């Protein structure tokens, strides 16, 4: 489904240049559940961002399906994102002015889905994460775990092919973390591809495959960085 | 400490270059506007103050209590000499008569050269006691003691004699009197801020004793100096007694006068026969209001941007407090920043004013120069204004920012105060209300202009050339031949003559009475003396009877002594005159009437024609071909061109004039141009309004741009999220634009009623005017909305195109 070849990402500031990813090769097959692990600052989030089409690599090639998209403009990437990719961030990233229902509904609005259909999909998503009773609440009225579940609902409401989760349990306690991970596993069993960045080996164990990153490079499988 | 405040202020301004630039630009524009308007207003309010004792000098202006009442700027010449005796409060009097004998000027011959002088006036010798002028040569006490003296202004003397001394030189004026004059004085040119206007002064004695003692007419401007403490109103209230006792018992019922302080003339006079076109108090008020509003808009911007930046600076403020700054110190620091910004803006504004001053002065048709700016009073005013703006605009942000709780700000939880947001929105609404109101005013003025210039006047004014003869020689003894020759030219359709040309204001009225029907009272009408073919040349429609025709001998016949009384004079009336006589066009043909004492008969009726501007209501008019030698007494020749080969025809006309016309310089003009001049006041008002509307909108948009930038920055993370979720550029732009679009829509609610009342007031000054249509208001609102949306869209577009990762990382 996704193939990255020789992907490099460099950040330049006035004083110095950082290489976040250095010649990374990476593949993701449809229906897989892959965990990416590594110490802080090794480029995990960057990899996720590139895979999730919210950033361009400095060099290398990115095949999304049949298309080579490493040089796509922001507009075209946006089009591609719609309906294909769902995001779950570490810090939830909900919009504070909107209530739970409206937050979950957002991706559908941008995909121009009709009102009746939107209502159905949002209801389903909220049921999936067990928050139907909280549809009218604002994010600041929910606990951390509940907010993340809203984020999960938002990520899946449009039935994306790929879900990208960046440290989804990082800000949650153990119990809530387990719940979210359970949801991801269930989604994957239902056919959604999941790419997850995580610190926790316990959580990584839920995945089919673990990829390790160190200093912007992929480590060979037998050198797990724990 | 002061130095560190300055250094901090400079760094603060430099760290946010875009917003500093927007702030300075907006403030500078607003200040420049206000400064220019202030210069104009000050000039307008300063009239006559250059003369000593100007607070005690009044002008005696006559009123005629008829229906409708007539108010003249001048009075009859007999009044002045009798005033000091009758009124104890009056110390001295003097008359001024503005003279013309040819095309609104006097023919002056200096050696071989001829000049037409529109500003030649005759004054009593006491005039110089009342108005102390600066004498460069000659003696004020003796200069006009004799009828043969003439006093020139400095620039006139230079025009006639160059650098040579003018004193003692000779010139002639008033060809009818063949008056040789000797230059007996040269005075400094009058300042711009006075209603008096003259280039040459002669003695009133030239008019002859009989005329100077006349109680008729009101063209002499009569000035009087009052004693200390004398009340002008008291003089006016006794004017009826004056006329009863000095002129004729009973005349006080319909004659009176008012003592107008000369300082009030420029802005308050609406009387007929002013020496110079007066200014308008309405314009002064309107411009003052605009000046204040534009400055307010700019100040609102400042306040808005500063408070919007509160979130940016909250950490800094919290930190300063944590290390020991008191609230007072912080306030001082921030007002210092505001002051620095204002000072820079004032400097930029001064540059703008310097560049724009000449054009502005031309525009408002006043002499305003650098001197008006570069004096102590002006500088003091500007400094005061700077301080007011800096403190006024800077206080609210200063107080707001300095009130932040340090702990909370360092934690990062002061994101936006709800009240601050509302306040900023209210300011934006106010800014756009002002702008929308100005746009409405501009549109209304524009439409009224267009209405006036396309108004169906009832006569044709295109392709009419007017040639002016002189009072003394009129159109010359060869007029009949000249008319014939002119009409033979291929480029000429017809030619005629008259004493007055449509589009010029006249004051002369004649009493008309219906002799057949005593029940209908008399009324005042305008009497126009014409040659044959007048109505045909001007395309004025005849609706009953006929226009005066040569074939029928339709002209006034001279009374011959010893012979039978002549037949009644043949008058053509306009429709309104017929109505005032209580009749209809068909019925009135053949009716006998009395006009200014002479017997007349109605031979025809023509359609009403708007002979003056749309500000003035229609008047009843009578037309007559007078008994004089054809052409005599009529000094305006009107020639209608066919439109083919205009250049060539004009040359031919000039040739015929030089050959057959009276021996005066050719004064030729197109009637269209006169007409334009009639409305030039309104046109200028319209242009001025357009300029200020654009400025107001521009400044408001500058502020909006700044505000939108901040708002977008605040929502960066949210924008990133939405984009990650699939929002396109259009979705983001729409989101951000809607927030501000709503404010602009609300601004209409305030702007429309205000603009409506203001414009109704203004329109009521026109006898004929447009109606205020909803379209104007809606269009203004839409314009404001469009401009605001575009401004915000500019900002939003930038934000929308950024990569989501950049904004999500922002957190």
PDB file of N, CA and C in Angstrom, chain A residues 11 49 54-56 74-75 81-82 87 89 91 93-95 97-98 106-107 110 112 154, chain B residues 416 717-718 721-729 731-732 801-805 808-809 811:
ATOM      1  N   UNK A  11      15.844  19.506   8.568  1.00  0.00           N
ATOM      2  CA  UNK A  11      15.290  20.793   9.025  1.00  0.00           C
ATOM      3  C   UNK A  11      16.412  21.792   9.119  1.00  0.00           C
ATOM      4  N   UNK A  49       4.506  11.751  10.077  1.00  0.00           N
ATOM      5  CA  UNK A  49       3.974  12.919   9.357  1.00  0.00           C
ATOM      6  C   UNK A  49       4.111  12.746   7.847  1.00  0.00           C
ATOM      7  N   UNK A  54       1.195  14.833   5.778  1.00  0.00           N
ATOM      8  CA  UNK A  54       1.142  16.224   6.248  1.00  0.00           C
ATOM      9  C   UNK A  54       2.523  16.871   6.224  1.00  0.00           C
ATOM     10  N   UNK A  55       3.474  16.192   5.611  1.00  0.00           N
ATOM     11  CA  UNK A  55       4.772  16.813   5.426  1.00  0.00           C
ATOM     12  C   UNK A  55       5.412  16.211   4.182  1.00  0.00           C
ATOM     13  N   UNK A  56       6.326  16.987   3.530  1.00  0.00           N
ATOM     14  CA  UNK A  56       7.064  16.456   2.377  1.00  0.00           C
ATOM     15  C   UNK A  56       8.462  16.049   2.796  1.00  0.00           C
ATOM     16  N   UNK A  74       0.765  21.018  -1.484  1.00  0.00           N
ATOM     17  CA  UNK A  74      -0.055  20.910  -0.287  1.00  0.00           C
ATOM     18  C   UNK A  74      -1.511  20.615  -0.638  1.00  0.00           C
ATOM     19  N   UNK A  75      -1.994  21.270  -1.689  1.00  0.00           N
ATOM     20  CA  UNK A  75      -3.382  21.068  -2.088  1.00  0.00           C
ATOM     21  C   UNK A  75      -3.657  19.633  -2.493  1.00  0.00           C
ATOM     22  N   UNK A  81      -5.363  13.130   1.411  1.00  0.00           N
ATOM     23  CA  UNK A  81      -5.634  12.824   2.816  1.00  0.00           C
ATOM     24  C   UNK A  81      -7.091  12.500   3.049  1.00  0.00           C
ATOM     25  N   UNK A  82      -7.931  13.309   2.387  1.00  0.00           N
ATOM     26  CA  UNK A  82      -9.369  13.160   2.609  1.00  0.00           C
ATOM     27  C   UNK A  82      -9.814  11.740   2.335  1.00  0.00           C
ATOM     28  N   UNK A  87      -6.022  10.561  11.631  1.00  0.00           N
ATOM     29  CA  UNK A  87      -4.949  10.862  12.571  1.00  0.00           C
ATOM     30  C   UNK A  87      -5.415  10.738  14.015  1.00  0.00           C
ATOM     31  N   UNK A  89      -3.552  12.000  17.527  1.00  0.00           N
ATOM     32  CA  UNK A  89      -2.355  12.640  18.041  1.00  0.00           C
ATOM     33  C   UNK A  89      -2.177  12.356  19.521  1.00  0.00           C
ATOM     34  N   UNK A  91      -1.525  14.609  21.831  1.00  0.00           N
ATOM     35  CA  UNK A  91      -2.197  15.616  22.658  1.00  0.00           C
ATOM     36  C   UNK A  91      -3.610  15.880  22.180  1.00  0.00           C
ATOM     37  N   UNK A  93      -5.556  17.104  20.300  1.00  0.00           N
ATOM     38  CA  UNK A  93      -5.816  18.071  19.230  1.00  0.00           C
ATOM     39  C   UNK A  93      -7.280  18.167  18.844  1.00  0.00           C
ATOM     40  N   UNK A  94      -8.125  18.301  19.843  1.00  0.00           N
ATOM     41  CA  UNK A  94      -9.522  18.589  19.548  1.00  0.00           C
ATOM     42  C   UNK A  94      -9.695  20.099  19.480  1.00  0.00           C
ATOM     43  N   UNK A  95     -10.758  20.511  18.826  1.00  0.00           N
ATOM     44  CA  UNK A  95     -11.024  21.955  18.737  1.00  0.00           C
ATOM     45  C   UNK A  95     -11.933  22.349  19.897  1.00  0.00           C
ATOM     46  N   UNK A  97     -13.634  24.941  20.753  1.00  0.00           N
ATOM     47  CA  UNK A  97     -14.923  25.646  20.620  1.00  0.00           C
ATOM     48  C   UNK A  97     -16.037  24.728  20.140  1.00  0.00           C
ATOM     49  N   UNK A  98     -15.658  23.547  19.626  1.00  0.00           N
ATOM     50  CA  UNK A  98     -16.696  22.659  19.106  1.00  0.00           C
ATOM     51  C   UNK A  98     -16.995  21.567  20.123  1.00  0.00           C
ATOM     52  N   UNK A 106     -16.181  16.731  11.842  1.00  0.00           N
ATOM     53  CA  UNK A 106     -15.353  17.608  11.004  1.00  0.00           C
ATOM     54  C   UNK A 106     -14.821  16.971   9.718  1.00  0.00           C
ATOM     55  N   UNK A 107     -14.200  15.818   9.767  1.00  0.00           N
ATOM     56  CA  UNK A 107     -13.648  15.254   8.522  1.00  0.00           C
ATOM     57  C   UNK A 107     -14.742  15.035   7.480  1.00  0.00           C
ATOM     58  N   UNK A 110     -15.568  18.137   5.503  1.00  0.00           N
ATOM     59  CA  UNK A 110     -14.608  18.466   4.454  1.00  0.00           C
ATOM     60  C   UNK A 110     -14.678  17.497   3.286  1.00  0.00           C
ATOM     61  N   UNK A 112     -17.507  16.657   2.192  1.00  0.00           N
ATOM     62  CA  UNK A 112     -18.793  17.019   1.576  1.00  0.00           C
ATOM     63  C   UNK A 112     -19.821  15.902   1.684  1.00  0.00           C
ATOM     64  N   UNK A 154     -13.083  10.497  15.782  1.00  0.00           N
ATOM     65  CA  UNK A 154     -12.869  11.401  14.671  1.00  0.00           C
ATOM     66  C   UNK A 154     -11.991  10.760  13.594  1.00  0.00           C
TER      67      UNK A 154
ATOM     68  N   UNK B 416      -7.093  34.487  25.911  1.00  0.00           N
ATOM     69  CA  UNK B 416      -7.859  35.652  25.487  1.00  0.00           C
ATOM     70  C   UNK B 416      -8.890  35.992  26.550  1.00  0.00           C
ATOM     71  N   UNK B 717      -3.093  26.507  15.470  1.00  0.00           N
ATOM     72  CA  UNK B 717      -3.198  25.076  15.771  1.00  0.00           C
ATOM     73  C   UNK B 717      -4.512  24.532  15.231  1.00  0.00           C
ATOM     74  N   UNK B 718      -5.569  25.302  15.449  1.00  0.00           N
ATOM     75  CA  UNK B 718      -6.877  24.839  14.987  1.00  0.00           C
ATOM     76  C   UNK B 718      -6.868  24.671  13.472  1.00  0.00           C
ATOM     77  N   UNK B 721      -5.138  21.480  12.563  1.00  0.00           N
ATOM     78  CA  UNK B 721      -5.984  20.307  12.798  1.00  0.00           C
ATOM     79  C   UNK B 721      -6.992  20.143  11.671  1.00  0.00           C
ATOM     80  N   UNK B 722      -7.661  21.273  11.347  1.00  0.00           N
ATOM     81  CA  UNK B 722      -8.679  21.174  10.303  1.00  0.00           C
ATOM     82  C   UNK B 722      -8.068  20.700   8.996  1.00  0.00           C
ATOM     83  N   UNK B 723      -6.885  21.183   8.696  1.00  0.00           N
ATOM     84  CA  UNK B 723      -6.254  20.784   7.449  1.00  0.00           C
ATOM     85  C   UNK B 723      -5.906  19.303   7.489  1.00  0.00           C
ATOM     86  N   UNK B 724      -5.409  18.863   8.641  1.00  0.00           N
ATOM     87  CA  UNK B 724      -5.089  17.451   8.764  1.00  0.00           C
ATOM     88  C   UNK B 724      -6.342  16.605   8.572  1.00  0.00           C
ATOM     89  N   UNK B 725      -7.463  17.163   8.921  1.00  0.00           N
ATOM     90  CA  UNK B 725      -8.716  16.435   8.778  1.00  0.00           C
ATOM     91  C   UNK B 725      -9.331  16.582   7.402  1.00  0.00           C
ATOM     92  N   UNK B 726      -8.664  17.300   6.528  1.00  0.00           N
ATOM     93  CA  UNK B 726      -9.151  17.353   5.161  1.00  0.00           C
ATOM     94  C   UNK B 726      -9.661  18.705   4.683  1.00  0.00           C
ATOM     95  N   UNK B 727      -9.519  19.748   5.491  1.00  0.00           N
ATOM     96  CA  UNK B 727      -9.995  21.049   5.023  1.00  0.00           C
ATOM     97  C   UNK B 727      -9.125  21.554   3.898  1.00  0.00           C
ATOM     98  N   UNK B 728      -9.777  22.116   2.889  1.00  0.00           N
ATOM     99  CA  UNK B 728      -9.033  22.706   1.789  1.00  0.00           C
ATOM    100  C   UNK B 728      -8.774  24.176   2.075  1.00  0.00           C
ATOM    101  N   UNK B 729      -8.041  24.817   1.161  1.00  0.00           N
ATOM    102  CA  UNK B 729      -7.735  26.237   1.339  1.00  0.00           C
ATOM    103  C   UNK B 729      -9.026  27.047   1.428  1.00  0.00           C
ATOM    104  N   UNK B 731     -11.957  26.182   2.447  1.00  0.00           N
ATOM    105  CA  UNK B 731     -12.654  26.008   3.720  1.00  0.00           C
ATOM    106  C   UNK B 731     -12.047  26.882   4.801  1.00  0.00           C
ATOM    107  N   UNK B 732     -10.732  26.937   4.854  1.00  0.00           N
ATOM    108  CA  UNK B 732     -10.071  27.734   5.891  1.00  0.00           C
ATOM    109  C   UNK B 732     -10.350  29.218   5.670  1.00  0.00           C
ATOM    110  N   UNK B 801      -2.533  28.056   3.275  1.00  0.00           N
ATOM    111  CA  UNK B 801      -1.625  27.337   2.392  1.00  0.00           C
ATOM    112  C   UNK B 801      -0.431  26.744   3.129  1.00  0.00           C
ATOM    113  N   UNK B 802      -0.295  27.123   4.400  1.00  0.00           N
ATOM    114  CA  UNK B 802       0.853  26.589   5.134  1.00  0.00           C
ATOM    115  C   UNK B 802       0.660  25.104   5.378  1.00  0.00           C
ATOM    116  N   UNK B 803       1.760  24.402   5.587  1.00  0.00           N
ATOM    117  CA  UNK B 803       1.647  22.980   5.848  1.00  0.00           C
ATOM    118  C   UNK B 803       1.086  22.737   7.247  1.00  0.00           C
ATOM    119  N   UNK B 804       0.197  21.798   7.365  1.00  0.00           N
ATOM    120  CA  UNK B 804      -0.390  21.519   8.677  1.00  0.00           C
ATOM    121  C   UNK B 804       0.677  21.173   9.712  1.00  0.00           C
ATOM    122  N   UNK B 805       1.692  20.506   9.265  1.00  0.00           N
ATOM    123  CA  UNK B 805       2.687  20.067  10.241  1.00  0.00           C
ATOM    124  C   UNK B 805       3.321  21.262  10.926  1.00  0.00           C
ATOM    125  N   UNK B 808       0.887  22.390  13.632  1.00  0.00           N
ATOM    126  CA  UNK B 808       0.694  21.436  14.714  1.00  0.00           C
ATOM    127  C   UNK B 808       1.949  21.372  15.566  1.00  0.00           C
ATOM    128  N   UNK B 809       3.039  21.560  14.918  1.00  0.00           N
ATOM    129  CA  UNK B 809       4.302  21.564  15.652  1.00  0.00           C
ATOM    130  C   UNK B 809       4.398  22.802  16.530  1.00  0.00           C
ATOM    131  N   UNK B 811       2.558  24.056  18.585  1.00  0.00           N
ATOM    132  CA  UNK B 811       2.217  23.859  19.973  1.00  0.00           C
ATOM    133  C   UNK B 811       3.433  23.361  20.754  1.00  0.00           C
TER     134      UNK B 811
END
